[in-house]
Amino acid sequence: MVRTNDLILKTMTVLIAFILFGFAVNLFFAGHNEPGGGFIGGLMTAAAIVLMYMAYGEKVVNKVLPFNYRTLTAIGLIIAIATGVGSLLFGQPFLSQTFDYFHVPVFGEVELATALLFDLGVYLTVIGVTMTIVLTISSDR
Amino acid sequence: MSNLAVLPIVIPLIAGVLAILFHKKLKIVRVYSQVLTLINTGVVTYILFYVHQNGSVVLQAGDWMAPFGIVLVADMLSMTLVLTTNIVALACIFYAPKSLSIKQEEFYFYTFYFLLITGVSGAFITGDLFNLFVFFEVLLMASYGLIVLGGEKVQLRESMKYVLINLFSSMLFVTTIAFLYSVVGTVNMAQIAERVGEAEQTGILTTIGILFFFVFGTKAALFPLYYWLPKPYIAPNPVISALFGALLTKVGIYSLLRVFSLIFVYERDVTHELFIWIAALTLIFGSIGALSTNNIKLVVAYNIIPAVGFMLLGIGVYNSTGFSGTVYYLVHDMIIKAALFLLVGAITYLVGTSDLRKMRGLIHHYPLLGWMFFISAFVLAGIPPFSGFIGKLVLLQGAIEADRIVIAIIGLGSSLLILLSVLRIFIRGFWGEKDESIIPDRKAARGFILPVAFLLFFSVLLGVGAEWFYPSIESIGDYLMNPENYIESILKE
């Protein structure tokens, strides 16, 4: 195979992947009051990672992001279940949620809900599953 | 205490997810799965006891009021079935290390197994139609994973059929829920039942009822919709076949039982009349299918179909006796189908073939296995004092109470054919001259015998101790005849 020089692709990927990650995080946090949430945020993050894989190849990205995506799926699921089971500890029905207002230095008054933790579980699971599918198919020879 | 209702779903779910993390460490994951299945069985037994003492437990997830949130309902019916599921699972998890190859075990078998249990328990417990769909998908996804586990050619071919037919019926399920939602405006089963009752089940609702029948009929393998079942069920490893044969079709039957005892009960000369005929055809064709083959695995797989026919018969006659018969038969059949699949799997493993023509005189090598097969054949066919007898007796009693003599006779006739089909295996495979070429592998046989003996113990207990169980089952029958109780326990107003 001829080694091509993908300078433009690689340079743009650095920029675009960065913006994609940012947008994914934005979508993830927007979920409560605006369109967005864990699922779409996770897919967007996975898209950014796939873009990096396409531009830089397996070896480089594996070094930059040394995740085992199956473990990531498991961790996401555990977080999601734990938010449901957590309410059992407080004597509340399964999957009850609560929220409170916190004062965060930069953002000021913020409403933080346990639904966000559940969303985090969904987010990680979606990344894990998508990346497992993509990488399993792509590394199949 | 209402959180009790979610434990049978959450425990296997957590167990399955944690099993991902150390799937290659076989020694640990085996013991871990066995211990967690034991714990889950213990918890479920406690919940059943609690429900028996204090009445059904209704959990409103997330503290949202009943018609608006998801409700999980642990009543006697669902908890009995969940306990039976766990007993079957317990036998299978101890059988699995002996029958699966190391590669299959390493490749997330235990995760799939736990997710299957999650899906089945969830489908039994949920009180919400869309949630039922979701749990159906959970158990189907896990079963897709299990059916191809190993990746042999025959598994790939059969799983293709299996996935296609199940995807299609799931699609129909969603469409039907959409129809029902557009008519009654809710997916909570209790509220649907209430609203269908107010509308006295006009034409469109009966149509939706029939659509539901087709959906669950495909999952449960009823007469015109059973063609997909036998071959995919024998393609995977015996322990997986046992889980499938014991659990999957029974979830379909349970859904039929719930939906047609709770929601669509006002146009019975259309819906329930149809059930009687379908049940008759299922009985006839299923038992003929069981006689048509020399493959012992296929014989057992075909025997699922007449059993499902029997249960549908109990729903069709629509009286308290019929319902109790269905519930009793459901419990009995889950246990005995698992036992039979495990036994046949053991025979196939020990002899090296599942072709009946190539085996004879096995009783000389494996006497215990042979007599266990004999007992389970009798249990299946319904010879007193075993559990199949009581189940069929109650069902036929229900049919006669409803003046359905023809179906009762068909049921009796098909029992004969079922007995013939399983005794053929015993007579041709176990009797006959000693085959000197077989070197008995007693150590392997012993490993197989224990889980099967465990299941047969329950099967015999269910038959001999029918006096102890029957009052509770009868009360479930009465409970199903009076859907108001269910509706009131959920929509407390």
XYZ file of C-alpha atoms in Angstrom:
634
model
C 0.000 0.000 0.000
C 1.217 3.461 -0.817
C 1.667 5.639 2.204
C -0.297 8.791 1.563
C 0.328 12.057 3.269
C -2.882 13.081 5.052
C -1.608 16.352 6.420
C -4.799 18.297 5.751
C -7.038 15.565 7.160
C -4.926 15.164 10.261
C -4.664 18.869 10.971
C -8.361 19.423 10.492
C -9.172 16.396 12.642
C -7.376 17.891 15.605
C -9.516 20.989 15.311
C -12.820 19.305 14.459
C -12.520 16.511 17.002
C -11.928 19.138 19.667
C -15.046 21.062 18.639
C -17.025 17.826 18.476
C -16.000 16.884 22.005
C -17.027 20.296 23.225
C -20.347 20.106 21.460
C -20.924 16.611 22.865
C -20.331 17.830 26.406
C -22.644 20.753 25.734
C -25.373 18.413 24.478
C -24.867 16.155 27.467
C -25.399 18.958 29.968
C -28.204 20.594 27.975
C -30.368 17.488 28.254
C -32.486 18.637 31.154
C -33.939 21.810 29.689
C -33.119 21.716 26.010
C -32.788 19.016 23.325
C -29.836 16.771 24.089
C -28.932 14.284 26.771
C -26.817 11.246 27.402
C -27.688 9.341 24.264
C -26.973 12.009 21.689
C -23.999 13.273 23.666
C -22.522 9.806 23.749
C -23.066 9.300 20.033
C -21.416 12.643 19.282
C -18.410 11.738 21.430
C -18.175 8.382 19.693
C -18.295 10.201 16.352
C -15.361 12.357 17.430
C -13.376 9.306 18.469
C -14.191 7.525 15.199
C -12.978 10.572 13.311
C -9.686 10.366 15.185
C -9.400 6.683 14.347
C -10.025 7.435 10.678
C -7.393 10.134 10.488
C -4.648 8.694 12.683
C -5.135 4.944 12.566
C -5.573 2.393 15.301
C -2.104 2.456 16.842
C -1.889 6.166 17.555
C -5.397 6.579 18.928
C -5.078 3.478 21.086
C -2.097 5.177 22.697
C -3.919 8.488 23.166
C -7.177 6.959 24.449
C -6.188 3.715 26.146
C -9.735 2.667 27.082
C -11.220 -0.773 27.027
C -14.610 0.121 25.643
C -16.300 -3.032 26.960
C -15.254 -2.081 30.472
C -16.511 1.424 29.754
C -19.914 -0.035 28.841
C -19.967 -1.962 32.106
C -19.002 1.112 34.112
C -21.720 3.163 32.423
C -24.315 0.526 33.201
C -23.173 0.299 36.801
C -23.472 4.081 37.228
C -26.957 4.060 35.711
C -28.140 1.177 37.888
C -26.478 2.651 40.952
C -28.486 5.883 40.641
C -31.635 3.751 40.625
C -30.551 1.515 43.468
C -29.174 4.470 45.437
C -32.697 5.632 46.182
C -33.278 2.317 47.955
C -30.689 3.320 50.541
C -32.721 6.389 51.423
C -35.925 4.369 51.701
C -37.361 5.873 48.529
C -38.912 3.899 45.630
C -36.521 2.589 42.994
C -35.301 5.202 40.490
C -36.426 8.169 42.604
C -34.404 11.276 41.924
C -33.593 14.392 43.789
C -32.010 17.763 43.026
C -30.511 20.691 44.828
C -28.949 24.062 44.079
C -25.209 24.461 44.441
C -22.929 27.412 44.155
C -20.176 26.625 41.658
C -17.329 29.182 41.324
C -17.508 30.015 37.628
C -21.116 29.256 36.738
C -22.797 30.656 39.827
C -26.010 29.084 41.065
C -26.459 25.661 39.383
C -29.227 23.103 39.691
C -27.727 19.625 40.000
C -30.038 16.607 39.759
C -29.262 12.930 40.224
C -30.821 12.457 36.786
C -27.508 13.813 35.520
C -25.722 10.809 37.019
C -28.119 8.492 35.260
C -27.410 10.386 32.065
C -23.704 9.967 32.682
C -24.275 6.214 32.811
C -26.176 6.346 29.521
C -23.434 8.546 28.031
C -20.634 6.136 28.907
C -22.653 3.102 27.814
C -23.437 4.634 24.435
C -19.783 5.484 23.840
C -18.726 2.017 24.945
C -21.226 0.163 22.775
C -20.694 2.317 19.686
C -16.927 2.098 19.894
C -17.044 -1.660 20.534
C -19.160 -2.152 17.428
C -17.012 0.107 15.238
C -13.681 -1.265 16.439
C -14.784 -4.910 16.304
C -15.940 -4.585 12.721
C -12.969 -2.493 11.606
C -10.355 -4.797 13.130
C -11.972 -7.858 11.546
C -9.855 -9.176 8.696
C -41.185 -2.326 51.425
C -42.535 -1.558 47.969
C -38.984 -1.767 46.692
C -39.204 -5.529 47.052
C -40.832 -5.649 43.625
C -37.712 -4.428 41.856
C -35.165 -6.735 43.492
C -35.733 -9.760 41.204
C -34.948 -7.464 38.259
C -32.073 -5.480 39.711
C -30.063 -8.299 41.300
C -29.476 -10.260 38.081
C -28.974 -7.003 36.174
C -26.161 -5.890 38.467
C -24.756 -9.400 38.511
C -24.686 -9.532 34.719
C -23.030 -6.144 34.371
C -20.363 -6.939 36.957
C -19.667 -10.245 35.201
C -18.420 -8.247 32.180
C -15.478 -7.025 34.209
C -13.919 -10.449 34.839
C -15.312 -12.579 32.054
C -12.023 -14.359 31.381
C -11.430 -15.498 34.956
C -13.547 -18.595 34.672
C -13.133 -20.003 38.143
C -14.228 -16.761 39.764
C -17.056 -16.018 37.360
C -18.533 -19.499 37.755
C -18.673 -19.402 41.532
C -19.808 -15.791 41.433
C -22.721 -16.596 39.104
C -23.756 -19.603 41.150
C -23.674 -17.631 44.398
C -25.608 -14.721 42.936
C -28.244 -16.976 41.421
C -28.620 -18.599 44.835
C -28.961 -15.203 46.503
C -31.510 -14.111 43.933
C -33.512 -17.290 44.426
C -33.459 -16.691 48.185
C -34.663 -13.120 47.770
C -37.413 -14.147 45.374
C -38.563 -16.872 47.761
C -38.772 -14.294 50.520
C -40.754 -11.907 48.301
C -43.159 -14.672 47.328
C -43.623 -15.454 51.016
C -44.150 -11.761 51.769
C -46.694 -11.380 48.961
C -48.467 -14.517 50.136
C -48.782 -13.039 53.633
C -49.475 -9.383 52.872
C -50.943 -9.200 49.380
C -49.371 -7.800 46.213
C -46.521 -5.332 46.350
C -46.876 -2.419 43.956
C -43.827 -0.283 43.283
C -44.316 3.094 41.662
C -40.890 3.678 40.177
C -39.432 7.091 40.916
C -42.368 7.854 43.200
C -44.598 8.858 40.296
C -48.290 8.152 40.782
C -49.652 5.030 39.150
C -50.997 5.854 35.704
C -48.202 8.366 35.054
C -45.127 6.440 36.063
C -44.036 2.868 35.570
C -45.488 0.423 38.048
C -43.952 -2.904 38.971
C -46.496 -5.323 40.344
C -45.373 -8.305 42.389
C -48.528 -10.336 42.865
C -48.827 -14.055 43.510
C -48.920 -14.907 39.806
C -45.829 -12.996 38.781
C -43.811 -13.960 41.846
C -44.651 -17.645 41.428
C -43.385 -17.485 37.873
C -40.272 -15.526 38.864
C -39.478 -18.131 41.505
C -39.896 -20.902 38.937
C -37.614 -18.969 36.585
C -34.995 -18.824 39.300
C -35.257 -22.529 40.056
C -34.684 -23.286 36.382
C -31.834 -20.779 36.294
C -30.264 -22.388 39.329
C -30.219 -25.806 37.664
C -28.856 -24.325 34.441
C -26.057 -22.378 36.091
C -24.751 -25.505 37.809
C -25.085 -27.473 34.569
C -23.387 -24.824 32.424
C -19.698 -25.414 33.302
C -20.042 -29.085 32.404
C -21.700 -28.547 29.091
C -20.261 -25.308 27.681
C -16.829 -25.110 26.112
C -14.311 -22.826 27.797
C -14.429 -20.438 24.884
C -18.184 -20.096 25.115
C -18.020 -19.466 28.842
C -15.326 -16.855 28.401
C -17.302 -15.038 25.800
C -19.754 -13.401 28.208
C -22.037 -16.415 28.693
C -22.724 -15.422 32.281
C -23.576 -11.847 31.349
C -26.056 -12.991 28.724
C -27.460 -15.504 31.160
C -28.083 -12.897 33.844
C -29.588 -10.465 31.359
C -31.941 -13.204 30.172
C -33.089 -13.715 33.763
C -33.476 -9.939 34.131
C -35.645 -9.750 31.043
C -37.825 -12.686 32.005
C -38.334 -11.505 35.599
C -38.995 -7.972 34.381
C -41.592 -9.156 31.881
C -43.358 -11.076 34.641
C -43.335 -8.198 37.111
C -44.038 -5.102 35.042
C -47.448 -3.446 35.073
C -46.941 -1.303 32.025
C -47.409 -2.426 28.448
C -44.513 -0.515 26.930
C -42.262 -1.606 29.749
C -43.310 -5.159 28.939
C -42.079 -4.557 25.401
C -38.761 -3.269 26.713
C -38.276 -6.313 28.916
C -39.211 -8.528 25.980
C -36.394 -6.866 24.068
C -33.996 -7.301 26.993
C -34.634 -11.012 27.088
C -34.629 -11.325 23.298
C -31.327 -9.446 22.938
C -29.784 -11.748 25.519
C -31.235 -14.738 23.706
C -29.797 -13.526 20.380
C -26.417 -13.426 22.053
C -26.866 -16.879 23.543
C -28.144 -18.531 20.393
C -25.061 -17.652 18.330
C -22.629 -18.201 21.176
C -20.065 -20.569 19.677
C -20.585 -19.462 16.096
C -21.151 -22.817 14.403
C -22.635 -22.870 10.941
C -25.964 -24.303 12.048
C -26.229 -21.721 14.828
C -25.663 -18.885 12.379
C -28.347 -20.194 10.065
C -30.916 -20.807 12.790
C -30.212 -17.576 14.647
C -30.906 -15.693 11.428
C -34.435 -17.112 11.330
C -34.879 -16.579 15.034
C -33.787 -12.950 14.965
C -35.872 -12.149 11.883
C -39.100 -13.604 13.249
C -38.612 -11.990 16.633
C -37.760 -8.612 15.148
C -40.902 -8.812 13.086
C -43.100 -9.693 16.026
C -41.483 -6.975 18.155
C -42.269 -4.492 15.414
C -45.856 -5.664 15.427
C -45.843 -5.331 19.209
C -44.810 -1.665 19.036
C -47.362 -0.965 16.317
C -50.086 -2.591 18.371
C -49.154 -0.603 21.451
C -49.300 2.513 19.282
C -52.806 1.564 18.134
C -53.934 0.920 21.666
C -52.387 4.148 22.895
C -54.183 6.115 20.220
C -57.483 4.600 21.352
C -57.236 4.597 25.145
C -54.430 7.131 25.677
C -52.394 5.206 28.253
C -49.946 2.307 28.463
C -50.495 1.444 32.116
C -52.179 -1.957 32.104
C -54.545 -1.218 34.975
C -55.706 2.019 33.403
C -56.033 0.396 29.974
C -58.204 -2.271 31.569
C -60.335 0.377 33.233
C -60.791 2.376 30.039
C -61.434 -0.650 27.854
C -64.092 -1.612 30.378
C -65.670 1.850 30.146
C -65.758 1.645 26.350
C -67.060 -1.940 26.611
C -64.479 -3.066 24.071
C -65.862 -1.692 20.835
C -64.809 -3.067 17.430
C -61.401 -1.440 17.199
C -60.405 -2.669 20.649
C -61.238 -6.257 19.758
C -59.095 -5.873 16.655
C -56.236 -4.625 18.800
C -56.802 -7.571 21.106
C -56.429 -9.985 18.204
C -53.258 -8.167 17.130
C -51.871 -8.676 20.633
C -52.777 -12.307 20.313
C -50.683 -12.551 17.157
C -47.754 -10.784 18.806
C -47.709 -12.983 21.886
C -48.686 -16.013 19.831
C -45.504 -15.600 17.802
C -43.424 -15.341 20.954
C -45.223 -18.283 22.538
C -45.230 -20.465 19.402
C -48.936 -21.086 18.870
C -50.393 -23.006 15.968
C -49.902 -21.039 12.782
C -46.935 -19.167 14.253
C -44.776 -21.946 15.677
C -42.828 -22.869 12.520
C -39.799 -20.873 13.663
C -39.420 -22.572 17.019
C -38.076 -26.147 16.916
C -34.833 -25.835 14.952
C -33.435 -22.614 16.454
C -34.078 -24.063 19.897
C -31.836 -27.065 19.357
C -29.020 -25.223 17.587
C -27.258 -23.788 20.681
C -25.716 -25.604 23.616
C -28.149 -27.776 25.670
C -28.041 -25.499 28.697
C -29.053 -22.568 26.492
C -31.806 -24.668 24.888
C -33.028 -25.464 28.387
C -33.188 -21.781 29.312
C -35.010 -20.989 26.071
C -37.411 -23.898 26.251
C -38.247 -23.225 29.870
C -38.522 -19.453 29.833
C -39.048 -17.726 26.509
C -42.309 -19.154 25.226
C -43.706 -19.019 28.751
C -43.275 -15.249 28.830
C -45.502 -15.094 25.763
C -48.104 -17.261 27.484
C -47.909 -15.157 30.628
C -48.517 -12.010 28.564
C -51.526 -13.640 26.912
C -52.798 -14.647 30.336
C -52.434 -11.107 31.690
C -53.794 -9.293 28.683
C -56.771 -11.577 28.126
C -57.743 -11.930 31.767
C -57.343 -8.241 32.541
C -57.921 -6.084 29.484
C -59.751 -7.736 26.593
C -62.417 -9.712 28.409
C -65.624 -8.238 27.023
C -65.895 -9.843 23.576
C -65.171 -13.382 24.623
C -67.098 -15.110 21.864
C -64.617 -13.586 19.411
C -61.281 -13.682 21.241
C -61.557 -16.556 23.673
C -63.436 -18.719 21.169
C -60.517 -18.225 18.795
C -58.126 -19.364 21.537
C -59.926 -22.659 21.968
C -59.572 -23.482 18.282
C -55.982 -22.333 18.095
C -55.241 -24.350 21.231
C -56.754 -27.458 19.646
C -54.705 -27.045 16.475
C -51.555 -26.303 18.496
C -52.097 -29.484 20.511
C -52.610 -31.619 17.432
C -49.814 -30.246 15.264
C -47.313 -29.976 18.093
C -47.703 -33.568 19.161
C -47.594 -34.800 15.580
C -44.386 -32.826 15.128
C -42.906 -34.495 18.199
C -43.580 -37.901 16.626
C -42.196 -36.938 13.240
C -38.513 -36.972 14.018
C -35.737 -39.233 15.218
C -33.631 -36.386 16.586
C -34.082 -36.543 20.347
C -33.413 -32.833 20.815
C -36.029 -32.006 18.220
C -38.555 -34.279 19.957
C -38.214 -32.235 23.138
C -38.302 -28.947 21.246
C -41.524 -29.975 19.480
C -43.003 -30.924 22.840
C -42.953 -27.259 23.838
C -45.734 -26.613 21.348
C -48.516 -28.869 22.712
C -47.660 -27.653 26.231
C -48.262 -24.096 25.070
C -51.515 -25.313 23.529
C -52.618 -26.683 26.888
C -51.958 -23.365 28.581
C -53.842 -21.467 25.889
C -56.742 -23.829 26.403
C -56.937 -22.723 30.031
C -57.035 -19.076 28.983
C -59.636 -19.813 26.321
C -62.182 -21.504 28.573
C -62.176 -18.408 30.799
C -63.142 -19.659 34.197
C -61.354 -19.777 37.492
C -60.482 -23.464 37.131
C -59.072 -22.909 33.655
C -56.874 -20.068 34.855
C -55.566 -22.038 37.830
C -54.882 -24.926 35.461
C -52.908 -22.630 33.162
C -50.851 -21.261 36.038
C -50.179 -24.710 37.460
C -49.266 -26.055 34.038
C -47.044 -23.046 33.392
C -45.017 -23.721 36.535
C -44.897 -27.459 35.900
C -43.934 -27.046 32.268
C -41.125 -24.559 32.907
C -39.477 -27.021 35.259
C -39.976 -30.181 33.255
C -38.969 -28.646 29.912
C -35.722 -27.450 31.448
C -35.149 -30.915 32.935
C -35.851 -32.633 29.634
C -33.593 -30.341 27.627
C -30.797 -30.849 30.143
C -31.294 -34.622 30.090
C -31.338 -34.807 26.323
C -28.272 -32.589 26.239
C -26.511 -34.960 28.621
C -27.452 -37.979 26.512
C -26.244 -36.257 23.357
C -22.992 -35.328 25.045
C -22.384 -38.834 26.394
C -23.369 -40.759 23.269
C -22.017 -38.237 20.800
C -25.117 -38.127 18.633
C -28.704 -36.960 18.932
C -29.948 -39.466 16.354
C -32.254 -41.982 17.987
C -31.431 -44.674 15.434
C -27.790 -44.689 16.463
C -28.307 -45.363 20.169
C -29.479 -48.408 22.086
C -29.063 -50.047 25.458
C -27.977 -46.889 27.226
C -29.589 -48.044 30.469
C -26.770 -50.550 30.938
C -24.244 -47.748 30.976
C -26.193 -44.954 32.600
C -28.968 -46.459 34.742
C -29.650 -43.337 36.784
C -29.876 -41.140 33.716
C -32.255 -43.637 32.136
C -34.646 -43.755 35.065
C -34.576 -40.003 35.387
C -35.563 -39.756 31.767
C -38.330 -42.273 32.417
C -39.705 -40.201 35.281
C -39.563 -36.984 33.314
C -41.350 -38.665 30.403
C -44.135 -39.591 32.814
C -44.195 -36.107 34.295
C -44.472 -34.611 30.835
C -47.251 -36.894 29.683
C -49.237 -36.418 32.896
C -49.172 -39.784 34.663
C -50.280 -39.574 38.301
C -48.836 -38.823 40.826
C -46.595 -36.426 38.904
C -47.196 -32.739 38.360
C -48.249 -33.011 34.719
C -51.251 -35.018 35.789
C -52.577 -32.390 38.199
C -52.052 -29.607 35.660
C -53.854 -31.431 32.899
C -56.589 -32.611 35.251
C -57.366 -29.065 36.339
C -57.242 -27.793 32.763
C -59.585 -30.492 31.495
C -61.857 -29.907 34.463
C -61.984 -26.251 33.456
C -62.788 -27.221 29.873
C -65.596 -29.515 30.975
C -66.992 -26.852 33.326
C -67.224 -24.589 30.296
C -68.862 -27.377 28.235
C -65.933 -27.733 25.885
C -65.917 -31.483 25.528
C -64.210 -31.618 22.130
C -61.157 -29.707 23.286
C -60.922 -31.885 26.387
C -60.861 -35.001 24.198
C -58.233 -33.456 21.907
C -56.179 -32.631 24.981
C -56.384 -36.208 26.216
C -55.510 -37.589 22.791
C -52.519 -35.330 22.394
C -51.301 -36.392 25.855
C -51.121 -39.915 24.503
C -49.092 -38.766 21.522
C -46.776 -36.807 23.827
C -46.254 -39.877 25.987
C -45.539 -41.931 22.875
C -43.041 -39.410 21.554
C -40.943 -39.339 24.744
C -41.266 -43.018 25.525
C -39.972 -43.734 22.030
C -36.709 -42.181 23.157
C -36.712 -44.303 26.292
C -37.624 -47.558 24.525
C -35.332 -47.202 21.553
C -32.457 -45.414 23.205
C -32.337 -46.908 26.679
C -33.714 -50.408 26.178
C -32.171 -53.000 23.962
C -28.911 -54.837 23.961
C -25.858 -53.426 25.574
C -23.734 -51.521 23.112
C -20.212 -52.660 23.986
C -18.564 -50.002 21.864
C -19.578 -47.235 24.297
C -17.136 -46.576 27.086
C -19.262 -44.957 29.811
C -18.029 -41.612 31.055
C -19.446 -41.870 34.563
C -17.701 -38.788 35.874
C -19.300 -36.551 33.248
C -22.657 -38.256 33.757
C -22.571 -37.525 37.468
C -22.036 -33.816 36.781
C -25.071 -33.768 34.541
C -27.287 -35.731 36.887
C -27.246 -33.379 39.855
C -28.933 -30.316 38.265
C -31.508 -32.514 36.545
C -32.254 -34.340 39.791
C -32.743 -30.944 41.411
C -35.367 -30.011 38.824
C -37.057 -33.413 38.966
C -37.270 -33.071 42.728
C -39.366 -29.931 42.277
C -41.399 -31.586 39.571
C -42.245 -34.548 41.776
C -42.832 -32.278 44.760
C -45.263 -30.235 42.698
C -47.189 -33.393 41.876
C -47.037 -35.267 45.171
C -47.442 -32.147 47.260
C -50.201 -30.715 45.102
C -52.340 -30.375 48.218
C -49.934 -27.747 49.553
C -49.607 -25.715 46.399
C -53.050 -25.986 44.970
C -54.860 -23.571 47.342
C -52.485 -20.743 46.384
C -52.814 -21.565 42.708
C -56.584 -21.671 43.026
C -56.520 -18.237 44.629
C -54.469 -16.999 41.659
C -57.214 -18.338 39.388
C -59.853 -16.425 41.339
C -57.662 -13.348 41.330
C -57.372 -13.498 37.545
C -61.128 -13.893 37.176
C -61.654 -10.628 39.078
C -59.479 -8.014 37.391
C -60.946 -5.279 39.645
C -58.572 -6.396 42.395
C -55.573 -5.820 40.153
C -56.862 -2.460 38.951
C -57.671 -1.265 42.458
C -54.316 -2.333 43.875
C -52.585 -0.104 41.306
C -54.907 2.837 40.833
C -55.547 3.589 44.479
C -58.138 6.309 44.466
